[in-house]
PDB file of N, CA and C in Angstrom:
ATOM      1  N   MET S   1     -23.806  19.690  10.510  1.00 89.00           N
ATOM      2  CA  MET S   1     -23.434  19.499  11.777  1.00 89.00           C
ATOM      3  C   MET S   1     -24.690  19.199  12.667  1.00 89.00           C
ATOM      4  N   LYS S   2     -24.783  18.126  13.323  1.00 91.00           N
ATOM      5  CA  LYS S   2     -25.882  17.877  14.242  1.00 91.00           C
ATOM      6  C   LYS S   2     -25.820  18.415  15.506  1.00 91.00           C
ATOM      7  N   PRO S   3     -26.865  19.047  16.198  1.00 87.00           N
ATOM      8  CA  PRO S   3     -26.817  19.543  17.514  1.00 87.00           C
ATOM      9  C   PRO S   3     -26.676  18.361  18.495  1.00 87.00           C
ATOM     10  N   GLU S   4     -25.915  18.577  19.619  1.00 84.00           N
ATOM     11  CA  GLU S   4     -25.801  17.639  20.650  1.00 84.00           C
ATOM     12  C   GLU S   4     -26.976  17.557  21.541  1.00 84.00           C
ATOM     13  N   LEU S   5     -27.581  18.680  21.650  1.00 77.00           N
ATOM     14  CA  LEU S   5     -28.708  18.894  22.660  1.00 77.00           C
ATOM     15  C   LEU S   5     -29.721  19.816  22.046  1.00 77.00           C
ATOM     16  N   LEU S   6     -31.009  19.393  22.246  1.00 73.00           N
ATOM     17  CA  LEU S   6     -32.159  20.205  21.878  1.00 73.00           C
ATOM     18  C   LEU S   6     -32.942  20.437  23.212  1.00 73.00           C
ATOM     19  N   ILE S   7     -33.329  21.603  23.412  1.00 70.00           N
ATOM     20  CA  ILE S   7     -34.107  21.951  24.678  1.00 70.00           C
ATOM     21  C   ILE S   7     -35.449  22.649  24.287  1.00 70.00           C
ATOM     22  N   PHE S   8     -36.465  22.016  24.697  1.00 70.00           N
ATOM     23  CA  PHE S   8     -37.745  22.598  24.541  1.00 70.00           C
ATOM     24  C   PHE S   8     -38.446  23.030  25.853  1.00 70.00           C
ATOM     25  N   ASP S   9     -38.988  24.284  25.862  1.00 71.00           N
ATOM     26  CA  ASP S   9     -39.632  24.928  26.895  1.00 71.00           C
ATOM     27  C   ASP S   9     -41.142  24.761  26.786  1.00 71.00           C
ATOM     28  N   VAL S  10     -41.673  23.928  27.705  1.00 75.00           N
ATOM     29  CA  VAL S  10     -43.092  23.785  27.755  1.00 75.00           C
ATOM     30  C   VAL S  10     -43.772  24.638  28.739  1.00 75.00           C
ATOM     31  N   ASN S  11     -43.066  25.109  29.715  1.00 76.00           N
ATOM     32  CA  ASN S  11     -43.602  25.782  30.868  1.00 76.00           C
ATOM     33  C   ASN S  11     -44.551  26.941  30.574  1.00 76.00           C
ATOM     34  N   GLU S  12     -43.951  27.839  29.920  1.00 80.00           N
ATOM     35  CA  GLU S  12     -44.826  29.067  29.602  1.00 80.00           C
ATOM     36  C   GLU S  12     -45.425  29.107  28.213  1.00 80.00           C
ATOM     37  N   THR S  13     -44.776  28.316  27.307  1.00 83.00           N
ATOM     38  CA  THR S  13     -45.069  28.200  25.962  1.00 83.00           C
ATOM     39  C   THR S  13     -46.423  27.510  25.834  1.00 83.00           C
ATOM     40  N   LEU S  14     -46.608  26.363  26.458  1.00 88.00           N
ATOM     41  CA  LEU S  14     -47.631  25.428  26.320  1.00 88.00           C
ATOM     42  C   LEU S  14     -48.665  25.593  27.468  1.00 88.00           C
ATOM     43  N   LEU S  15     -48.124  25.774  28.788  1.00 91.00           N
ATOM     44  CA  LEU S  15     -48.967  25.723  29.801  1.00 91.00           C
ATOM     45  C   LEU S  15     -49.223  27.220  30.389  1.00 91.00           C
ATOM     46  N   ASP S  16     -50.506  27.252  30.941  1.00 93.00           N
ATOM     47  CA  ASP S  16     -50.949  28.583  31.571  1.00 93.00           C
ATOM     48  C   ASP S  16     -50.435  28.556  32.850  1.00 93.00           C
ATOM     49  N   LEU S  17     -49.457  29.528  33.074  1.00 95.00           N
ATOM     50  CA  LEU S  17     -48.825  29.582  34.510  1.00 95.00           C
ATOM     51  C   LEU S  17     -49.599  30.476  35.479  1.00 95.00           C
ATOM     52  N   SER S  18     -50.686  31.056  34.971  1.00 95.00           N
ATOM     53  CA  SER S  18     -51.344  32.118  35.863  1.00 95.00           C
ATOM     54  C   SER S  18     -51.932  31.691  37.184  1.00 95.00           C
ATOM     55  N   PRO S  19     -52.309  30.401  37.429  1.00 95.00           N
ATOM     56  CA  PRO S  19     -52.635  29.856  38.563  1.00 95.00           C
ATOM     57  C   PRO S  19     -51.416  29.769  39.562  1.00 95.00           C
ATOM     58  N   LEU S  20     -50.382  29.369  39.067  1.00 96.00           N
ATOM     59  CA  LEU S  20     -49.118  29.304  39.909  1.00 96.00           C
ATOM     60  C   LEU S  20     -48.589  30.649  40.274  1.00 96.00           C
ATOM     61  N   LYS S  21     -48.703  31.602  39.340  1.00 97.00           N
ATOM     62  CA  LYS S  21     -48.343  33.052  39.502  1.00 97.00           C
ATOM     63  C   LYS S  21     -49.204  33.513  40.603  1.00 97.00           C
ATOM     64  N   GLU S  22     -50.418  33.302  40.799  1.00 97.00           N
ATOM     65  CA  GLU S  22     -51.221  33.796  41.826  1.00 97.00           C
ATOM     66  C   GLU S  22     -50.884  33.149  43.174  1.00 97.00           C
ATOM     67  N   TYR S  23     -50.657  31.863  43.200  1.00 96.00           N
ATOM     68  CA  TYR S  23     -50.191  31.269  44.480  1.00 96.00           C
ATOM     69  C   TYR S  23     -48.893  31.826  44.995  1.00 96.00           C
ATOM     70  N   ILE S  24     -47.931  31.944  44.079  1.00 97.00           N
ATOM     71  CA  ILE S  24     -46.648  32.429  44.600  1.00 97.00           C
ATOM     72  C   ILE S  24     -46.673  33.896  45.009  1.00 97.00           C
ATOM     73  N   ASN S  25     -47.354  34.617  44.172  1.00 98.00           N
ATOM     74  CA  ASN S  25     -47.508  36.080  44.613  1.00 98.00           C
ATOM     75  C   ASN S  25     -48.158  36.140  46.000  1.00 98.00           C
ATOM     76  N   GLN S  26     -49.259  35.414  46.136  1.00 97.00           N
ATOM     77  CA  GLN S  26     -49.863  35.393  47.484  1.00 97.00           C
ATOM     78  C   GLN S  26     -48.950  35.016  48.631  1.00 97.00           C
ATOM     79  N   LEU S  27     -48.177  33.693  48.315  1.00 97.00           N
ATOM     80  CA  LEU S  27     -47.413  33.171  49.380  1.00 97.00           C
ATOM     81  C   LEU S  27     -46.291  34.219  49.788  1.00 97.00           C
ATOM     82  N   LEU S  28     -45.834  34.807  48.850  1.00 97.00           N
ATOM     83  CA  LEU S  28     -44.729  35.733  49.043  1.00 97.00           C
ATOM     84  C   LEU S  28     -45.057  37.197  49.374  1.00 97.00           C
ATOM     85  N   GLY S  29     -46.341  37.564  49.149  1.00 97.00           N
ATOM     86  CA  GLY S  29     -46.894  38.776  49.609  1.00 97.00           C
ATOM     87  C   GLY S  29     -46.454  39.871  48.616  1.00 97.00           C
ATOM     88  N   SER S  30     -46.322  39.587  47.285  1.00 97.00           N
ATOM     89  CA  SER S  30     -45.869  40.568  46.351  1.00 97.00           C
ATOM     90  C   SER S  30     -46.374  40.252  44.947  1.00 97.00           C
ATOM     91  N   SER S  31     -46.880  41.147  44.247  1.00 98.00           N
ATOM     92  CA  SER S  31     -47.246  40.920  42.884  1.00 98.00           C
ATOM     93  C   SER S  31     -46.091  40.734  41.982  1.00 98.00           C
ATOM     94  N   GLU S  32     -44.858  40.888  42.445  1.00 97.00           N
ATOM     95  CA  GLU S  32     -43.674  40.671  41.715  1.00 97.00           C
ATOM     96  C   GLU S  32     -42.966  39.385  42.004  1.00 97.00           C
ATOM     97  N   ALA S  33     -43.473  38.613  42.908  1.00 98.00           N
ATOM     98  CA  ALA S  33     -42.738  37.471  43.430  1.00 98.00           C
ATOM     99  C   ALA S  33     -42.606  36.368  42.332  1.00 98.00           C
ATOM    100  N   PHE S  34     -43.609  36.100  41.633  1.00 98.00           N
ATOM    101  CA  PHE S  34     -43.566  35.073  40.613  1.00 98.00           C
ATOM    102  C   PHE S  34     -42.489  35.550  39.521  1.00 98.00           C
ATOM    103  N   ASP S  35     -42.538  36.813  39.124  1.00 97.00           N
ATOM    104  CA  ASP S  35     -41.650  37.371  38.094  1.00 97.00           C
ATOM    105  C   ASP S  35     -40.167  37.364  38.520  1.00 97.00           C
ATOM    106  N   HIS S  36     -40.020  37.255  39.917  1.00 97.00           N
ATOM    107  CA  HIS S  36     -38.708  37.200  40.434  1.00 97.00           C
ATOM    108  C   HIS S  36     -38.253  35.696  40.601  1.00 97.00           C
ATOM    109  N   TRP S  37     -39.158  34.834  40.928  1.00 97.00           N
ATOM    110  CA  TRP S  37     -38.938  33.326  41.148  1.00 97.00           C
ATOM    111  C   TRP S  37     -38.705  32.607  39.909  1.00 97.00           C
ATOM    112  N   PHE S  38     -39.661  32.881  38.860  1.00 96.00           N
ATOM    113  CA  PHE S  38     -39.625  31.942  37.668  1.00 96.00           C
ATOM    114  C   PHE S  38     -38.367  32.039  36.829  1.00 96.00           C
ATOM    115  N   PRO S  39     -37.812  33.154  36.585  1.00 95.00           N
ATOM    116  CA  PRO S  39     -36.502  33.180  35.840  1.00 95.00           C
ATOM    117  C   PRO S  39     -35.397  32.540  36.608  1.00 95.00           C
ATOM    118  N   LYS S  40     -35.436  32.479  37.912  1.00 96.00           N
ATOM    119  CA  LYS S  40     -34.373  31.749  38.683  1.00 96.00           C
ATOM    120  C   LYS S  40     -34.645  30.252  38.475  1.00 96.00           C
ATOM    121  N   LEU S  41     -35.830  29.859  38.475  1.00 95.00           N
ATOM    122  CA  LEU S  41     -36.111  28.342  38.276  1.00 95.00           C
ATOM    123  C   LEU S  41     -35.717  27.957  36.863  1.00 95.00           C
ATOM    124  N   ILE S  42     -35.985  28.674  35.835  1.00 91.00           N
ATOM    125  CA  ILE S  42     -35.504  28.257  34.504  1.00 91.00           C
ATOM    126  C   ILE S  42     -33.994  28.351  34.510  1.00 91.00           C
ATOM    127  N   GLN S  43     -33.332  29.348  34.898  1.00 93.00           N
ATOM    128  CA  GLN S  43     -31.925  29.529  34.918  1.00 93.00           C
ATOM    129  C   GLN S  43     -31.144  28.375  35.605  1.00 93.00           C
ATOM    130  N   PHE S  44     -31.779  27.965  36.792  1.00 94.00           N
ATOM    131  CA  PHE S  44     -31.010  26.927  37.549  1.00 94.00           C
ATOM    132  C   PHE S  44     -31.224  25.582  36.829  1.00 94.00           C
ATOM    133  N   ALA S  45     -32.522  25.344  36.352  1.00 90.00           N
ATOM    134  CA  ALA S  45     -32.761  24.063  35.714  1.00 90.00           C
ATOM    135  C   ALA S  45     -31.953  23.953  34.349  1.00 90.00           C
ATOM    136  N   MET S  46     -31.884  25.101  33.657  1.00 87.00           N
ATOM    137  CA  MET S  46     -30.906  25.024  32.403  1.00 87.00           C
ATOM    138  C   MET S  46     -29.505  24.797  32.765  1.00 87.00           C
ATOM    139  N   VAL S  47     -28.932  25.412  33.810  1.00 92.00           N
ATOM    140  CA  VAL S  47     -27.640  25.144  34.094  1.00 92.00           C
ATOM    141  C   VAL S  47     -27.360  23.636  34.450  1.00 92.00           C
ATOM    142  N   GLU S  48     -28.273  23.072  35.222  1.00 90.00           N
ATOM    143  CA  GLU S  48     -28.205  21.640  35.533  1.00 90.00           C
ATOM    144  C   GLU S  48     -28.177  20.941  34.216  1.00 90.00           C
ATOM    145  N   THR S  49     -29.010  21.189  33.226  1.00 83.00           N
ATOM    146  CA  THR S  49     -29.136  20.488  31.956  1.00 83.00           C
ATOM    147  C   THR S  49     -27.937  20.586  31.285  1.00 83.00           C
ATOM    148  N   LEU S  50     -27.320  21.785  31.078  1.00 85.00           N
ATOM    149  CA  LEU S  50     -26.331  22.087  30.207  1.00 85.00           C
ATOM    150  C   LEU S  50     -24.937  21.600  30.840  1.00 85.00           C
ATOM    151  N   THR S  51     -24.824  21.536  32.124  1.00 91.00           N
ATOM    152  CA  THR S  51     -23.664  20.956  32.759  1.00 91.00           C
ATOM    153  C   THR S  51     -23.609  19.489  32.961  1.00 91.00           C
ATOM    154  N   GLY S  52     -24.661  18.874  32.528  1.00 86.00           N
ATOM    155  CA  GLY S  52     -24.846  17.348  32.674  1.00 86.00           C
ATOM    156  C   GLY S  52     -25.017  16.973  34.073  1.00 86.00           C
ATOM    157  N   SER S  53     -25.325  17.961  34.989  1.00 87.00           N
ATOM    158  CA  SER S  53     -25.779  17.473  36.361  1.00 87.00           C
ATOM    159  C   SER S  53     -27.211  17.179  36.242  1.00 87.00           C
ATOM    160  N   TYR S  54     -27.784  16.533  37.368  1.00 87.00           N
ATOM    161  CA  TYR S  54     -29.181  16.264  37.339  1.00 87.00           C
ATOM    162  C   TYR S  54     -29.740  16.682  38.763  1.00 87.00           C
ATOM    163  N   SER S  55     -30.727  17.496  38.811  1.00 89.00           N
ATOM    164  CA  SER S  55     -31.480  17.642  39.931  1.00 89.00           C
ATOM    165  C   SER S  55     -33.033  17.632  39.537  1.00 89.00           C
ATOM    166  N   ASP S  56     -33.817  17.087  40.283  1.00 90.00           N
ATOM    167  CA  ASP S  56     -35.187  17.049  39.955  1.00 90.00           C
ATOM    168  C   ASP S  56     -35.748  18.351  39.838  1.00 90.00           C
ATOM    169  N   PHE S  57     -36.633  18.654  38.801  1.00 90.00           N
ATOM    170  CA  PHE S  57     -37.130  19.960  38.503  1.00 90.00           C
ATOM    171  C   PHE S  57     -37.889  20.522  39.742  1.00 90.00           C
ATOM    172  N   GLY S  58     -38.644  19.601  40.528  1.00 92.00           N
ATOM    173  CA  GLY S  58     -39.259  19.872  41.768  1.00 92.00           C
ATOM    174  C   GLY S  58     -38.384  20.382  42.821  1.00 92.00           C
ATOM    175  N   GLU S  59     -37.118  19.837  42.882  1.00 95.00           N
ATOM    176  CA  GLU S  59     -36.171  20.232  43.925  1.00 95.00           C
ATOM    177  C   GLU S  59     -35.717  21.493  43.547  1.00 95.00           C
ATOM    178  N   ILE S  60     -35.384  21.749  42.303  1.00 95.00           N
ATOM    179  CA  ILE S  60     -34.937  23.066  41.844  1.00 95.00           C
ATOM    180  C   ILE S  60     -36.001  24.266  42.147  1.00 95.00           C
ATOM    181  N   GLY S  61     -37.270  23.832  41.832  1.00 96.00           N
ATOM    182  CA  GLY S  61     -38.347  24.764  42.063  1.00 96.00           C
ATOM    183  C   GLY S  61     -38.404  25.134  43.495  1.00 96.00           C
ATOM    184  N   ALA S  62     -38.206  24.097  44.433  1.00 97.00           N
ATOM    185  CA  ALA S  62     -38.327  24.342  45.902  1.00 97.00           C
ATOM    186  C   ALA S  62     -37.102  25.265  46.369  1.00 97.00           C
ATOM    187  N   ALA S  63     -36.043  24.946  45.900  1.00 97.00           N
ATOM    188  CA  ALA S  63     -34.795  25.655  46.280  1.00 97.00           C
ATOM    189  C   ALA S  63     -34.816  27.204  45.824  1.00 97.00           C
ATOM    190  N   THR S  64     -35.378  27.417  44.603  1.00 97.00           N
ATOM    191  CA  THR S  64     -35.489  28.728  44.157  1.00 97.00           C
ATOM    192  C   THR S  64     -36.606  29.461  44.689  1.00 97.00           C
ATOM    193  N   LEU S  65     -37.666  28.760  45.090  1.00 98.00           N
ATOM    194  CA  LEU S  65     -38.756  29.528  45.807  1.00 98.00           C
ATOM    195  C   LEU S  65     -38.300  29.903  47.133  1.00 98.00           C
ATOM    196  N   LYS S  66     -37.469  29.070  47.829  1.00 98.00           N
ATOM    197  CA  LYS S  66     -37.056  29.494  49.105  1.00 98.00           C
ATOM    198  C   LYS S  66     -36.036  30.654  48.918  1.00 98.00           C
ATOM    199  N   MET S  67     -35.334  30.656  47.963  1.00 97.00           N
ATOM    200  CA  MET S  67     -34.328  31.864  47.604  1.00 97.00           C
ATOM    201  C   MET S  67     -35.289  33.022  47.349  1.00 97.00           C
ATOM    202  N   ALA S  68     -36.286  32.965  46.532  1.00 97.00           N
ATOM    203  CA  ALA S  68     -37.167  34.081  46.265  1.00 97.00           C
ATOM    204  C   ALA S  68     -37.748  34.563  47.671  1.00 97.00           C
ATOM    205  N   ALA S  69     -38.254  33.649  48.499  1.00 98.00           N
ATOM    206  CA  ALA S  69     -38.855  34.101  49.782  1.00 98.00           C
ATOM    207  C   ALA S  69     -37.886  34.917  50.578  1.00 98.00           C
ATOM    208  N   ARG S  70     -36.671  34.403  50.628  1.00 97.00           N
ATOM    209  CA  ARG S  70     -35.592  35.295  51.298  1.00 97.00           C
ATOM    210  C   ARG S  70     -35.514  36.729  50.711  1.00 97.00           C
ATOM    211  N   SER S  71     -35.625  36.797  49.427  1.00 96.00           N
ATOM    212  CA  SER S  71     -35.521  38.128  48.789  1.00 96.00           C
ATOM    213  C   SER S  71     -36.677  39.043  49.150  1.00 96.00           C
ATOM    214  N   PHE S  72     -37.823  38.430  49.582  1.00 97.00           N
ATOM    215  CA  PHE S  72     -39.002  39.199  49.995  1.00 97.00           C
ATOM    216  C   PHE S  72     -39.109  39.215  51.398  1.00 97.00           C
ATOM    217  N   SER S  73     -38.143  38.741  52.111  1.00 97.00           N
ATOM    218  CA  SER S  73     -38.074  38.825  53.619  1.00 97.00           C
ATOM    219  C   SER S  73     -39.113  37.954  54.175  1.00 97.00           C
ATOM    220  N   LYS S  74     -39.469  36.839  53.544  1.00 96.00           N
ATOM    221  CA  LYS S  74     -40.486  35.880  54.043  1.00 96.00           C
ATOM    222  C   LYS S  74     -40.009  34.514  54.469  1.00 96.00           C
ATOM    223  N   SER S  75     -40.491  34.050  55.517  1.00 95.00           N
ATOM    224  CA  SER S  75     -40.092  32.750  55.931  1.00 95.00           C
ATOM    225  C   SER S  75     -41.287  31.641  55.529  1.00 95.00           C
ATOM    226  N   ILE S  76     -40.965  30.560  54.725  1.00 97.00           N
ATOM    227  CA  ILE S  76     -41.953  29.681  54.288  1.00 97.00           C
ATOM    228  C   ILE S  76     -41.695  28.420  54.803  1.00 97.00           C
ATOM    229  N   SER S  77     -42.652  27.579  55.045  1.00 97.00           N
ATOM    230  CA  SER S  77     -42.391  26.223  55.602  1.00 97.00           C
ATOM    231  C   SER S  77     -42.265  25.367  54.415  1.00 97.00           C
ATOM    232  N   GLU S  78     -41.769  24.011  54.675  1.00 96.00           N
ATOM    233  CA  GLU S  78     -41.760  23.129  53.650  1.00 96.00           C
ATOM    234  C   GLU S  78     -43.015  22.644  53.099  1.00 96.00           C
ATOM    235  N   GLU S  79     -44.110  22.673  53.914  1.00 97.00           N
ATOM    236  CA  GLU S  79     -45.411  22.402  53.555  1.00 97.00           C
ATOM    237  C   GLU S  79     -45.933  23.484  52.677  1.00 97.00           C
ATOM    238  N   GLU S  80     -45.655  24.711  52.867  1.00 97.00           N
ATOM    239  CA  GLU S  80     -46.098  25.772  51.984  1.00 97.00           C
ATOM    240  C   GLU S  80     -45.424  25.732  50.658  1.00 97.00           C
ATOM    241  N   VAL S  81     -44.140  25.358  50.637  1.00 96.00           N
ATOM    242  CA  VAL S  81     -43.244  25.195  49.343  1.00 96.00           C
ATOM    243  C   VAL S  81     -44.036  23.962  48.577  1.00 96.00           C
ATOM    244  N   LYS S  82     -44.192  22.879  49.236  1.00 96.00           N
ATOM    245  CA  LYS S  82     -44.803  21.674  48.624  1.00 96.00           C
ATOM    246  C   LYS S  82     -46.165  21.940  48.095  1.00 96.00           C
ATOM    247  N   SER S  83     -47.033  22.519  48.895  1.00 95.00           N
ATOM    248  CA  SER S  83     -48.406  22.771  48.375  1.00 95.00           C
ATOM    249  C   SER S  83     -48.426  23.879  47.281  1.00 95.00           C
ATOM    250  N   THR S  84     -47.583  24.852  47.337  1.00 94.00           N
ATOM    251  CA  THR S  84     -47.593  25.842  46.307  1.00 94.00           C
ATOM    252  C   THR S  84     -47.108  25.190  45.010  1.00 94.00           C
ATOM    253  N   LEU S  85     -46.044  24.473  44.995  1.00 94.00           N
ATOM    254  CA  LEU S  85     -45.467  23.849  43.866  1.00 94.00           C
ATOM    255  C   LEU S  85     -46.251  22.732  43.248  1.00 94.00           C
ATOM    256  N   SER S  86     -47.154  22.252  44.127  1.00 95.00           N
ATOM    257  CA  SER S  86     -48.119  21.063  43.544  1.00 95.00           C
ATOM    258  C   SER S  86     -48.993  21.678  42.459  1.00 95.00           C
ATOM    259  N   VAL S  87     -49.201  22.960  42.461  1.00 94.00           N
ATOM    260  CA  VAL S  87     -50.142  23.508  41.439  1.00 94.00           C
ATOM    261  C   VAL S  87     -49.497  23.242  40.054  1.00 94.00           C
ATOM    262  N   ILE S  88     -48.203  23.007  39.947  1.00 91.00           N
ATOM    263  CA  ILE S  88     -47.642  22.816  38.600  1.00 91.00           C
ATOM    264  C   ILE S  88     -48.133  21.622  38.018  1.00 91.00           C
ATOM    265  N   THR S  89     -48.528  20.674  38.781  1.00 90.00           N
ATOM    266  CA  THR S  89     -49.115  19.349  38.223  1.00 90.00           C
ATOM    267  C   THR S  89     -50.504  19.527  37.848  1.00 90.00           C
ATOM    268  N   GLN S  90     -51.167  20.619  38.010  1.00 92.00           N
ATOM    269  CA  GLN S  90     -52.536  20.897  37.684  1.00 92.00           C
ATOM    270  C   GLN S  90     -52.664  21.987  36.560  1.00 92.00           C
ATOM    271  N   LEU S  91     -51.518  22.424  36.052  1.00 92.00           N
ATOM    272  CA  LEU S  91     -51.637  23.591  35.100  1.00 92.00           C
ATOM    273  C   LEU S  91     -52.276  23.015  33.818  1.00 92.00           C
ATOM    274  N   LYS S  92     -52.980  23.909  33.188  1.00 91.00           N
ATOM    275  CA  LYS S  92     -53.768  23.450  32.024  1.00 91.00           C
ATOM    276  C   LYS S  92     -53.076  24.190  30.762  1.00 91.00           C
ATOM    277  N   PRO S  93     -53.157  23.535  29.684  1.00 90.00           N
ATOM    278  CA  PRO S  93     -52.488  24.215  28.465  1.00 90.00           C
ATOM    279  C   PRO S  93     -53.305  25.401  28.059  1.00 90.00           C
ATOM    280  N   HIS S  94     -52.616  26.371  27.372  1.00 90.00           N
ATOM    281  CA  HIS S  94     -53.303  27.408  26.876  1.00 90.00           C
ATOM    282  C   HIS S  94     -54.308  26.989  25.721  1.00 90.00           C
ATOM    283  N   PRO S  95     -55.431  27.669  25.532  1.00 87.00           N
ATOM    284  CA  PRO S  95     -56.433  27.244  24.674  1.00 87.00           C
ATOM    285  C   PRO S  95     -56.136  26.832  23.262  1.00 87.00           C
ATOM    286  N   ASP S  96     -55.183  27.446  22.651  1.00 87.00           N
ATOM    287  CA  ASP S  96     -54.722  27.053  21.451  1.00 87.00           C
ATOM    288  C   ASP S  96     -53.897  25.988  21.299  1.00 87.00           C
ATOM    289  N   VAL S  97     -53.386  25.426  22.330  1.00 85.00           N
ATOM    290  CA  VAL S  97     -52.315  24.407  22.451  1.00 85.00           C
ATOM    291  C   VAL S  97     -52.879  23.101  21.789  1.00 85.00           C
ATOM    292  N   LEU S  98     -53.853  22.634  22.421  1.00 80.00           N
ATOM    293  CA  LEU S  98     -54.460  21.317  21.858  1.00 80.00           C
ATOM    294  C   LEU S  98     -54.784  21.221  20.394  1.00 80.00           C
ATOM    295  N   GLU S  99     -55.439  22.325  19.858  1.00 81.00           N
ATOM    296  CA  GLU S  99     -55.640  22.440  18.534  1.00 81.00           C
ATOM    297  C   GLU S  99     -54.308  22.424  17.657  1.00 81.00           C
ATOM    298  N   SER S 100     -53.343  23.104  18.169  1.00 78.00           N
ATOM    299  CA  SER S 100     -52.208  23.167  17.353  1.00 78.00           C
ATOM    300  C   SER S 100     -51.380  21.866  17.400  1.00 78.00           C
ATOM    301  N   LEU S 101     -51.480  21.105  18.469  1.00 73.00           N
ATOM    302  CA  LEU S 101     -50.761  19.877  18.480  1.00 73.00           C
ATOM    303  C   LEU S 101     -51.449  18.750  17.614  1.00 73.00           C
ATOM    304  N   GLU S 102     -52.802  18.958  17.314  1.00 77.00           N
ATOM    305  CA  GLU S 102     -53.403  17.958  16.534  1.00 77.00           C
ATOM    306  C   GLU S 102     -53.148  18.028  15.036  1.00 77.00           C
ATOM    307  N   CYS S 103     -52.588  19.232  14.585  1.00 63.00           N
ATOM    308  CA  CYS S 103     -52.317  19.379  13.131  1.00 63.00           C
ATOM    309  C   CYS S 103     -51.148  18.497  12.668  1.00 63.00           C
TER     310      CYS S 103
END
């Protein structure tokens, strides 16, 4: 039996999220902010995928970041959301990733 859908997670597996973690923790004023936000991002993105809906990953990231901000009693502007999430486009792979992909 062939699977109908395969899902690959590149975010934490291949990419080093530590710069993004620093930005989000700083923005929301808590060392736990990223760990609160990131699972929500993955959960909502997964729900969209599995239900056949589509929302841009960036839109989901922004919405869940705003949700996380409310959880930490923070008010963040659209510009803060945009500049914080722009870090995603600059994330580097973990050191062993390139070598592993070359095999």
